[in-house]
Amino acid sequence: MSSPAERYAEARRRAAQASQFPALDEFALDLGFDLDDFQREACQSLERGSGVLVCAPTGAGKTVVGEFAVHLALRGRPDDPAGEDAATPATRRKCFYTTPIKALSNQKYHDLVTRYGAEQVGLLTGDNAINGDAPVVVMTTEVLRNMLYAGSSTLQGLAYVVMDEVHYLADRFRGGVWEEVIIHLPASVTLVSLSATVSNAEEFADWLVTVRGETAVVVSEHRPVPLWQHMLVGKRMFDLFHDADAARKHDVHPELLRYTRETARRLELGEGRSAGPGAGRRGPRWRGPLRPDIVDRLDREGLLPAILFIFSRAGCAAAVQQCLAAGLRLTSPEERAEIRRVVESRVTAIPGEDLTVLGYWEWLDGLERGLAAHHAGMLPVFKEIVEELFVRGLVKAVFATETLALGINMPARCVVLERLVKYNGEAHVDLTPGEYTQLTGRAGRRGIDVEGHAVVVWSPETDPRHVAGLASTRTYPLRSSFRPSYNMAVNLVGTVGAEPARALLESSFAQFQADRSVVGLARQVQRNTETIEAYGAEAACHHGDFDEYFALRVAIADREKAIARQGQTQRKAAAVASLERLRVGDVIRVPSGRRAGLAVVLDPATGGFGEPRPLVLTQDRWAGRVSPGDFTTPAEVLARIRVPKHFNHRSPAARRDLAAEVSGTGLDRHSGRRGGRSRQVTGEDHRLTQLRTELRHHPCHACPEREEHARWAERRRRLERDTEELRERVSGRTGSLARTFDRIVALLTDRGYLARDGAVTDAGRMLGRIWTEADLLVAECLRRGVWNGLSPAELAAAVSVVVFEARRDVDERASLPRGPVADAVDETLKLWGEIEADEAARGLAATREPDLGFAWPVYRWARGEVLAKVLGSGHEIDGEMPAGDFVRWARQVVDLLGQLADSGGASPELRSTARQAIAAINRGVLAYHTSN
């Protein structure tokens, strides 16, 4: 209990703060809760007129600082004597609140409307434009970037910009937009940057100071709701740490370590006792707890609602089905009735036949039992309903991919991680500490839960000490992904001129980090140079010049490698030639790799560019393309069989029947030769003979310590090579962005987008209003009239190839609607080839190759065909295209069509067709998505 004197002193301190920070005092009165220390510190910096960078864990309440910026803007100018009530349009300032994704923008818009009223708040995203002239506008970061380049009048009076989730600037696809905005905002704008905890906050803040002026850094590691870490081993739940002190030291709970080691040892000992066909090769397979059992356990221990992260869309859907099959029911009759009411009110606009195709009834059954999946393949409205029901506590368990961790505010009492490995689009990789922190940060709802819980499901590959490291490393470094693009180049040159544009790029966070890293590299070069001198002294020989002798040894080794490479090149050329001669029905033998054995050719795939990659069917029923790399010897035709004219290699029955015919040829699966590669006896190389003779006659060859000297000389040679690489890295990083910019400007000048004197041409102004990854390719298509004369559906299909990107590589090229679409896509591919050649010649990153996989779905949809047929026409490995993917890519096609409709570089006919195509696409599930 504090004394009267202490209470009086505290009251005096609060009164002094209120007089010093009157706006914050007003703001805090309406909050309904006390500000945390980091929130108060950041808000005070803002009221003093400083920019601010706030780094705090998920759920800590960073957005309060952004909302205070909104309050300051609406309050009017600090020199306005009448205060808020008398603030006029002349004194009223604006605040833009930017977010990385539309879902977050929509949520923040609704939050601010609730607090300040609809007339004070606007929303601008790719889909929505509501009250864009309001004093407070919520928008995606790309919208603000486009405003800055266009010199929009909406920017007048802008005083504050809040950049929520500013750590997105590390995103390799979109991160550069954040840096563009930070660099280009007028100096009069105060920047409020809200970020997850990053380990290099001071470095990021140092950069912000250089480009934005005074910036306060406020870092908080404190979680408002404590997080307890657990590990589920079979049916037993363990604490990961014994107490908070052990967590700080990364000391794993001794009982957990003992039990997991004992379990792993029992599995290893079971190896010899494994019965059945695989006996002796592999021990008993670990079967972890079933997903329904995990949910049931969480329910019994009062840990619901929970998010269970499964890094696979199919895994999320399967988990719900497994729980339904196990009879799990987590809701009361009243909750089930409310769930049905919410769902039915949200899906009334979707046609009944589409709902059936989308699996609506199975999905509703799961929701009524309190279970749902959440991933990018779901229809957006289905995801939104899941989010709403989960936040309201009606859905108790959500099986989600990691995309949910980057999405809207959807906290839970408990988070479960099924695995610590995820697929990143290219390979299966371990979770980073930052990703682990972001996922588990969802656990613990402020104002509801006393504590949050994170559970990792154990498997023999999971080391508890590794999990402890992930759990204890709360921060991760922020790395810039900024790089100049064609659109950025013409906009910068058009806005400030070529030379000032180079200076602006040099002020980016990417260049700031590169320049800092050069200091460390230069120190390493100096240390290496000193070590090289020491190695040289050790390699010295009193018999003669050992450097000269060692150079002969290196030359001999290089010559031997060159001869070996020559043999490999000859073998590959022979394999390529043999594959080019294949015909449909030829039976060949694939000599090595996973597909080794007999195979029949289905499509020779000759006559195109690059290496031949024939489509084959193996006797093991695998159908796919093989490449020269699969052939260590030339492909030999062993027999011929008849392949049906319209053979469908996607049909299991057709594959089975044809594979049986391959086996029926009676040919041996493996070649009689067991060496694989034929050994070619070549004559002795004269240059090699000459070098060996010089080596034997060199004075140092007779030195008894020759090999010891050679070891030191080899170390010196390797260090010299490494040091030269370091020097190149130093040279490459210094001014690297400006050099890339110069190359882009040169390419754009040669193609007529910039004049020789640096002025932006009409074509350049058109390019400056194209916002897509393939901006230059789109501009070239417009200039060459590639899309002229197409119908609305044909135009939608043709433009889809420059925006769509398949989730995984598919061996064969997707088919196209015949006629005008195929012709337009062929022209697009030719233009892409020309651009790629230009980029390669200048050392620029290549524009992504057009992807044909979405042409059929969007073509059929724009022609009015039913959803079932549309989804079935997707070029997917796993069958039909997920509805969520279809909606997302269709929205991107609509976005590009909208740009064409407004483009000064498009003909009036093309602009009209683009508008018709938009209208044709925006129906059914797309019409619902547009209106929300």
Short mmCIF file of C-alpha atoms in Angstrom, two decimals, residues 320-687:
data_model
loop_
_atom_site.label_atom_id
_atom_site.label_comp_id
_atom_site.label_asym_id
_atom_site.label_seq_id
_atom_site.Cartn_x
_atom_site.Cartn_y
_atom_site.Cartn_z
CA VAL A 320 -10.98 -31.20 -40.40
CA GLN A 321 -12.21 -34.41 -42.05
CA GLN A 322 -10.33 -36.53 -39.50
CA CYS A 323 -11.93 -34.62 -36.63
CA LEU A 324 -15.40 -35.00 -38.18
CA ALA A 325 -14.82 -38.73 -38.72
CA ALA A 326 -13.79 -39.05 -35.05
CA GLY A 327 -17.13 -37.51 -34.01
CA LEU A 328 -15.69 -34.37 -32.40
CA ARG A 329 -18.26 -31.73 -31.49
CA LEU A 330 -17.04 -28.60 -29.69
CA THR A 331 -20.17 -26.41 -29.83
CA SER A 332 -23.46 -26.12 -27.96
CA PRO A 333 -26.88 -26.17 -29.76
CA GLU A 334 -27.14 -22.39 -29.31
CA GLU A 335 -23.68 -21.85 -30.84
CA ARG A 336 -24.54 -24.12 -33.78
CA ALA A 337 -27.68 -22.12 -34.49
CA GLU A 338 -25.75 -18.84 -34.41
CA ILE A 339 -23.03 -20.27 -36.70
CA ARG A 340 -25.64 -21.33 -39.27
CA ARG A 341 -27.31 -17.91 -39.08
CA VAL A 342 -24.02 -16.06 -39.70
CA VAL A 343 -22.98 -18.35 -42.56
CA GLU A 344 -26.35 -18.25 -44.36
CA SER A 345 -26.46 -14.45 -44.14
CA ARG A 346 -23.00 -14.18 -45.76
CA VAL A 347 -23.38 -16.61 -48.68
CA THR A 348 -26.80 -15.56 -50.04
CA ALA A 349 -25.18 -13.96 -53.13
CA ILE A 350 -23.40 -17.18 -54.19
CA PRO A 351 -25.44 -19.41 -56.56
CA GLY A 352 -26.51 -22.78 -55.12
CA GLU A 353 -24.72 -24.84 -57.79
CA ASP A 354 -21.47 -22.98 -57.04
CA LEU A 355 -21.84 -23.67 -53.31
CA THR A 356 -22.06 -27.41 -54.05
CA VAL A 357 -18.89 -27.25 -56.18
CA LEU A 358 -17.12 -25.37 -53.36
CA GLY A 359 -17.88 -28.14 -50.83
CA TYR A 360 -20.17 -25.80 -48.88
CA TRP A 361 -22.17 -28.46 -47.02
CA GLU A 362 -19.11 -30.33 -45.71
CA TRP A 363 -17.56 -26.99 -44.74
CA LEU A 364 -20.74 -25.92 -42.89
CA ASP A 365 -20.85 -29.26 -41.04
CA GLY A 366 -17.32 -28.61 -39.75
CA LEU A 367 -18.17 -25.04 -38.71
CA GLU A 368 -21.26 -26.17 -36.79
CA ARG A 369 -19.03 -28.54 -34.84
CA GLY A 370 -16.55 -25.72 -34.11
CA LEU A 371 -13.89 -26.88 -36.63
CA ALA A 372 -12.49 -25.18 -39.74
CA ALA A 373 -9.55 -24.93 -42.10
CA HIS A 374 -7.97 -21.60 -43.11
CA HIS A 375 -5.65 -21.32 -46.12
CA ALA A 376 -5.15 -19.35 -49.34
CA GLY A 377 -6.88 -22.01 -51.46
CA MET A 378 -10.25 -21.29 -49.83
CA LEU A 379 -12.82 -18.91 -51.26
CA PRO A 380 -12.15 -15.47 -49.64
CA VAL A 381 -15.68 -15.22 -48.19
CA PHE A 382 -15.27 -18.66 -46.59
CA LYS A 383 -12.02 -17.48 -44.96
CA GLU A 384 -13.66 -14.27 -43.74
CA ILE A 385 -16.51 -16.25 -42.16
CA VAL A 386 -14.02 -18.55 -40.40
CA GLU A 387 -12.15 -15.49 -39.08
CA GLU A 388 -15.35 -13.84 -37.81
CA LEU A 389 -16.61 -17.01 -36.10
CA PHE A 390 -13.21 -17.71 -34.52
CA VAL A 391 -12.85 -14.17 -33.13
CA ARG A 392 -16.37 -14.51 -31.67
CA GLY A 393 -15.40 -17.80 -30.01
CA LEU A 394 -17.92 -19.86 -32.03
CA VAL A 395 -15.29 -21.83 -33.98
CA LYS A 396 -12.93 -23.41 -31.46
CA ALA A 397 -10.18 -25.07 -33.54
CA VAL A 398 -8.76 -23.78 -36.82
CA PHE A 399 -6.25 -25.75 -38.89
CA ALA A 400 -4.22 -23.13 -40.76
CA THR A 401 -1.22 -22.62 -43.00
CA GLU A 402 1.36 -20.01 -41.99
CA THR A 403 -0.37 -17.33 -44.11
CA LEU A 404 -2.76 -16.77 -41.19
CA ALA A 405 0.15 -15.51 -39.06
CA LEU A 406 0.57 -12.63 -41.52
CA GLY A 407 -3.13 -11.90 -41.81
CA ILE A 408 -5.72 -10.15 -39.72
CA ASN A 409 -5.99 -10.00 -35.96
CA MET A 410 -7.09 -13.52 -35.01
CA PRO A 411 -5.66 -14.37 -31.56
CA ALA A 412 -6.18 -17.71 -29.78
CA ARG A 413 -5.60 -19.14 -26.32
CA CYS A 414 -3.32 -21.82 -27.71
CA VAL A 415 -1.21 -22.38 -30.84
CA VAL A 416 -0.06 -25.84 -31.95
CA LEU A 417 2.79 -26.47 -34.40
CA GLU A 418 2.55 -29.90 -35.99
CA ARG A 419 5.99 -29.64 -37.62
CA LEU A 420 8.93 -27.25 -37.62
CA VAL A 421 9.53 -27.61 -41.37
CA LYS A 422 7.58 -25.86 -44.14
CA TYR A 423 7.63 -25.70 -47.94
CA ASN A 424 8.71 -22.23 -49.10
CA GLY A 425 7.72 -22.70 -52.76
CA GLU A 426 11.10 -24.16 -53.70
CA ALA A 427 12.16 -26.57 -50.94
CA HIS A 428 11.28 -27.84 -47.46
CA VAL A 429 13.08 -25.60 -44.97
CA ASP A 430 13.26 -25.25 -41.18
CA LEU A 431 11.24 -22.52 -39.49
CA THR A 432 13.35 -19.50 -38.59
CA PRO A 433 13.20 -18.00 -35.07
CA GLY A 434 11.30 -15.04 -36.55
CA GLU A 435 8.69 -17.32 -38.14
CA TYR A 436 8.35 -19.32 -34.94
CA THR A 437 7.86 -16.12 -32.94
CA GLN A 438 5.25 -14.85 -35.41
CA LEU A 439 3.27 -18.10 -35.33
CA THR A 440 3.33 -18.60 -31.56
CA GLY A 441 2.68 -14.87 -31.05
CA ARG A 442 -0.99 -15.57 -31.83
CA ALA A 443 -1.36 -17.36 -28.46
CA GLY A 444 -2.84 -15.32 -25.62
CA ARG A 445 -5.72 -12.89 -26.08
CA ARG A 446 -5.16 -9.57 -24.33
CA GLY A 447 -7.94 -8.81 -21.87
CA ILE A 448 -9.32 -12.37 -22.13
CA ASP A 449 -6.56 -14.88 -21.32
CA VAL A 450 -4.31 -14.81 -18.28
CA GLU A 451 -1.65 -16.67 -20.29
CA GLY A 452 -1.10 -18.06 -23.79
CA HIS A 453 0.19 -21.52 -24.69
CA ALA A 454 2.33 -22.77 -27.58
CA VAL A 455 2.56 -26.53 -28.17
CA VAL A 456 5.05 -28.26 -30.49
CA VAL A 457 4.18 -31.86 -31.43
CA TRP A 458 7.28 -34.03 -30.96
CA SER A 459 8.64 -36.46 -33.55
CA PRO A 460 11.99 -38.32 -33.66
CA GLU A 461 13.40 -35.56 -35.92
CA THR A 462 12.51 -32.83 -33.39
CA ASP A 463 15.19 -31.95 -30.85
CA PRO A 464 13.71 -30.14 -27.81
CA ARG A 465 16.91 -28.09 -27.55
CA HIS A 466 16.37 -26.80 -31.11
CA VAL A 467 12.81 -25.79 -30.15
CA ALA A 468 14.19 -24.04 -27.06
CA GLY A 469 16.50 -22.03 -29.31
CA LEU A 470 13.60 -21.02 -31.55
CA ALA A 471 11.43 -20.08 -28.58
CA SER A 472 14.17 -18.05 -26.88
CA THR A 473 15.36 -16.16 -29.97
CA ARG A 474 12.59 -13.63 -30.18
CA THR A 475 14.06 -11.42 -32.87
CA TYR A 476 15.22 -11.70 -36.45
CA PRO A 477 17.13 -9.24 -38.64
CA LEU A 478 15.35 -6.99 -41.11
CA ARG A 479 16.92 -7.33 -44.58
CA SER A 480 15.98 -5.04 -47.44
CA SER A 481 14.57 -6.59 -50.63
CA PHE A 482 14.58 -3.31 -52.56
CA ARG A 483 15.63 -3.28 -56.23
CA PRO A 484 14.89 -0.85 -59.06
CA SER A 485 12.18 -1.79 -61.58
CA TYR A 486 11.31 -0.41 -65.03
CA ASN A 487 8.18 1.30 -63.72
CA MET A 488 10.14 2.82 -60.82
CA ALA A 489 12.87 4.07 -63.17
CA VAL A 490 10.55 6.02 -65.51
CA ASN A 491 8.60 7.41 -62.56
CA LEU A 492 11.77 8.55 -60.77
CA VAL A 493 13.29 10.10 -63.91
CA GLY A 494 9.98 11.79 -64.72
CA THR A 495 9.58 13.14 -61.18
CA VAL A 496 13.10 14.30 -60.24
CA GLY A 497 15.39 13.65 -63.24
CA ALA A 498 18.04 10.98 -63.88
CA GLU A 499 20.88 12.17 -61.61
CA PRO A 500 18.69 12.98 -58.57
CA ALA A 501 16.98 9.60 -59.13
CA ARG A 502 20.36 7.83 -58.76
CA ALA A 503 20.93 9.75 -55.51
CA LEU A 504 17.50 8.69 -54.23
CA LEU A 505 18.28 5.02 -54.90
CA GLU A 506 21.59 5.42 -53.08
CA SER A 507 19.55 6.55 -50.05
CA SER A 508 17.56 3.28 -49.88
CA PHE A 509 17.80 0.92 -46.91
CA ALA A 510 19.19 -1.74 -49.29
CA GLN A 511 22.19 0.45 -50.17
CA PHE A 512 22.52 1.58 -46.52
CA GLN A 513 22.88 -2.06 -45.43
CA ALA A 514 25.23 -2.88 -48.33
CA ASP A 515 27.52 0.05 -47.50
CA ARG A 516 27.67 -0.95 -43.84
CA SER A 517 28.54 -4.55 -44.71
CA VAL A 518 31.44 -3.31 -46.89
CA VAL A 519 33.30 -2.14 -43.76
CA GLY A 520 33.43 -5.69 -42.35
CA LEU A 521 34.40 -7.17 -45.72
CA ALA A 522 37.26 -4.68 -46.15
CA ARG A 523 38.65 -5.62 -42.72
CA GLN A 524 38.52 -9.32 -43.73
CA VAL A 525 40.43 -8.55 -46.95
CA GLN A 526 43.18 -6.86 -44.89
CA ARG A 527 43.46 -9.85 -42.51
CA ASN A 528 43.57 -12.28 -45.45
CA THR A 529 46.36 -10.28 -47.16
CA GLU A 530 48.55 -10.56 -44.03
CA THR A 531 47.87 -14.32 -43.79
CA ILE A 532 48.73 -14.83 -47.50
CA GLU A 533 52.17 -13.30 -46.88
CA ALA A 534 52.74 -15.69 -43.95
CA TYR A 535 51.70 -18.71 -46.05
CA GLY A 536 54.09 -17.57 -48.81
CA ALA A 537 57.00 -17.58 -46.37
CA GLU A 538 56.16 -21.16 -45.29
CA ALA A 539 56.00 -22.32 -48.94
CA ALA A 540 59.47 -20.93 -49.85
CA CYS A 541 61.99 -23.60 -51.01
CA HIS A 542 65.81 -23.30 -51.05
CA HIS A 543 66.02 -25.55 -54.18
CA GLY A 544 64.36 -22.96 -56.45
CA ASP A 545 61.26 -20.90 -57.24
CA PHE A 546 58.46 -22.91 -55.60
CA ASP A 547 55.80 -20.53 -56.94
CA GLU A 548 56.86 -21.51 -60.45
CA TYR A 549 56.85 -25.22 -59.55
CA PHE A 550 53.41 -25.00 -57.90
CA ALA A 551 52.03 -23.17 -60.96
CA LEU A 552 53.02 -26.22 -63.06
CA ARG A 553 51.14 -28.53 -60.67
CA VAL A 554 48.04 -26.31 -60.89
CA ALA A 555 48.28 -26.21 -64.71
CA ILE A 556 48.45 -30.04 -64.86
CA ALA A 557 45.36 -30.37 -62.61
CA ASP A 558 43.45 -27.80 -64.70
CA ARG A 559 44.37 -29.59 -67.95
CA GLU A 560 43.20 -32.95 -66.58
CA LYS A 561 39.85 -31.43 -65.55
CA ALA A 562 39.43 -29.80 -68.97
CA ILE A 563 39.96 -33.16 -70.69
CA ALA A 564 37.41 -34.81 -68.37
CA ARG A 565 34.90 -32.00 -69.06
CA GLN A 566 35.43 -32.45 -72.78
CA GLY A 567 34.46 -36.11 -72.43
CA GLN A 568 31.32 -35.18 -70.48
CA THR A 569 30.34 -32.61 -73.13
CA GLN A 570 30.70 -35.23 -75.87
CA ARG A 571 28.57 -37.70 -73.89
CA LYS A 572 25.85 -35.08 -73.30
CA ALA A 573 25.83 -34.07 -76.98
CA ALA A 574 25.36 -37.74 -77.92
CA ALA A 575 22.45 -38.05 -75.42
CA VAL A 576 20.79 -34.87 -76.81
CA ALA A 577 21.13 -36.12 -80.40
CA SER A 578 19.62 -39.50 -79.48
CA LEU A 579 16.61 -37.89 -77.74
CA GLU A 580 15.97 -35.63 -80.73
CA ARG A 581 15.59 -38.74 -82.95
CA LEU A 582 12.86 -40.37 -80.81
CA ARG A 583 9.31 -40.93 -82.12
CA VAL A 584 5.99 -41.73 -80.47
CA GLY A 585 5.89 -45.43 -79.53
CA ASP A 586 9.66 -45.91 -79.20
CA VAL A 587 10.57 -48.07 -76.20
CA ILE A 588 13.80 -46.88 -74.56
CA ARG A 589 15.69 -47.57 -71.37
CA VAL A 590 16.24 -44.74 -68.88
CA PRO A 591 19.65 -45.78 -67.47
CA SER A 592 19.75 -43.92 -64.14
CA GLY A 593 17.88 -41.83 -61.61
CA ARG A 594 14.54 -42.39 -59.89
CA ARG A 595 12.85 -43.24 -63.20
CA ALA A 596 15.41 -45.86 -64.29
CA GLY A 597 13.96 -48.69 -66.38
CA LEU A 598 11.94 -49.17 -69.55
CA ALA A 599 9.76 -46.35 -70.91
CA VAL A 600 7.66 -45.59 -73.98
CA VAL A 601 7.75 -42.20 -75.72
CA LEU A 602 4.37 -40.38 -75.68
CA ASP A 603 5.53 -37.02 -77.10
CA PRO A 604 9.00 -36.50 -78.57
CA ALA A 605 8.88 -32.71 -77.89
CA THR A 606 11.36 -31.88 -80.64
CA GLY A 607 11.64 -28.72 -82.71
CA GLY A 608 11.43 -26.31 -79.73
CA PHE A 609 14.10 -24.20 -78.09
CA GLY A 610 16.50 -25.68 -75.55
CA GLU A 611 17.19 -29.32 -74.80
CA PRO A 612 14.75 -32.03 -75.92
CA ARG A 613 12.53 -33.22 -73.04
CA PRO A 614 10.34 -36.08 -74.36
CA LEU A 615 7.19 -37.06 -72.45
CA VAL A 616 7.47 -40.75 -71.50
CA LEU A 617 5.54 -43.39 -69.56
CA THR A 618 7.67 -45.81 -67.54
CA GLN A 619 6.74 -49.41 -66.83
CA ASP A 620 6.16 -48.24 -63.22
CA ARG A 621 3.26 -46.07 -64.57
CA TRP A 622 5.00 -42.73 -64.05
CA ALA A 623 4.35 -40.18 -66.80
CA GLY A 624 6.52 -37.10 -67.17
CA ARG A 625 9.34 -35.51 -69.11
CA VAL A 626 12.92 -36.76 -69.09
CA SER A 627 15.96 -34.68 -69.97
CA PRO A 628 19.47 -35.39 -71.31
CA GLY A 629 20.68 -35.32 -67.71
CA ASP A 630 18.84 -38.61 -67.10
CA PHE A 631 20.95 -40.33 -69.78
CA THR A 632 24.57 -41.22 -69.09
CA THR A 633 24.64 -42.97 -72.47
CA PRO A 634 22.71 -42.21 -75.70
CA ALA A 635 19.04 -43.33 -75.66
CA GLU A 636 18.68 -46.50 -77.72
CA VAL A 637 15.35 -47.57 -79.29
CA LEU A 638 14.85 -51.17 -78.13
CA ALA A 639 11.36 -51.80 -79.55
CA ARG A 640 8.21 -50.05 -80.76
CA ILE A 641 4.64 -50.34 -79.46
CA ARG A 642 1.41 -48.67 -80.53
CA VAL A 643 0.31 -45.64 -78.47
CA PRO A 644 -3.45 -44.83 -78.77
CA LYS A 645 -4.03 -41.66 -80.83
CA HIS A 646 -5.72 -39.66 -78.03
CA PHE A 647 -3.81 -41.22 -75.13
CA ASN A 648 -4.48 -39.36 -71.83
CA HIS A 649 -1.43 -39.74 -69.59
CA ARG A 650 -3.36 -38.23 -66.67
CA SER A 651 -5.72 -41.25 -66.61
CA PRO A 652 -4.52 -43.98 -64.16
CA ALA A 653 -6.33 -46.68 -66.16
CA ALA A 654 -4.71 -45.60 -69.45
CA ARG A 655 -1.27 -45.49 -67.80
CA ARG A 656 -1.77 -48.96 -66.31
CA ASP A 657 -2.71 -50.55 -69.66
CA LEU A 658 0.13 -48.96 -71.64
CA ALA A 659 2.71 -49.71 -68.89
CA ALA A 660 1.62 -53.37 -69.10
CA GLU A 661 2.40 -53.32 -72.83
CA VAL A 662 5.87 -51.92 -72.09
CA SER A 663 6.51 -54.74 -69.62
CA GLY A 664 5.09 -57.19 -72.17
CA THR A 665 7.96 -56.50 -74.61
CA GLY A 666 10.05 -58.91 -72.52
CA LEU A 667 13.00 -56.52 -72.46
CA ASP A 668 15.30 -56.45 -69.45
CA ARG A 669 14.55 -53.53 -67.14
CA HIS A 670 18.26 -52.81 -66.68
CA SER A 671 21.05 -52.71 -69.23
CA GLY A 672 23.55 -55.52 -69.30
CA ARG A 673 26.32 -52.93 -68.76
CA ARG A 674 26.86 -52.03 -65.14
CA GLY A 675 29.33 -49.15 -65.54
CA GLY A 676 26.74 -46.67 -66.76
CA ARG A 677 29.23 -44.52 -68.58
CA SER A 678 31.25 -45.93 -71.48
CA ARG A 679 34.96 -45.37 -71.03
CA GLN A 680 36.50 -43.73 -74.02
CA VAL A 681 40.15 -44.43 -74.59
CA THR A 682 41.71 -41.27 -75.96
CA GLY A 683 45.23 -40.64 -77.09
CA GLU A 684 47.68 -38.89 -74.73
CA ASP A 685 47.28 -35.10 -74.65
CA HIS A 686 50.49 -33.44 -75.90
CA ARG A 687 50.16 -30.33 -73.72
#
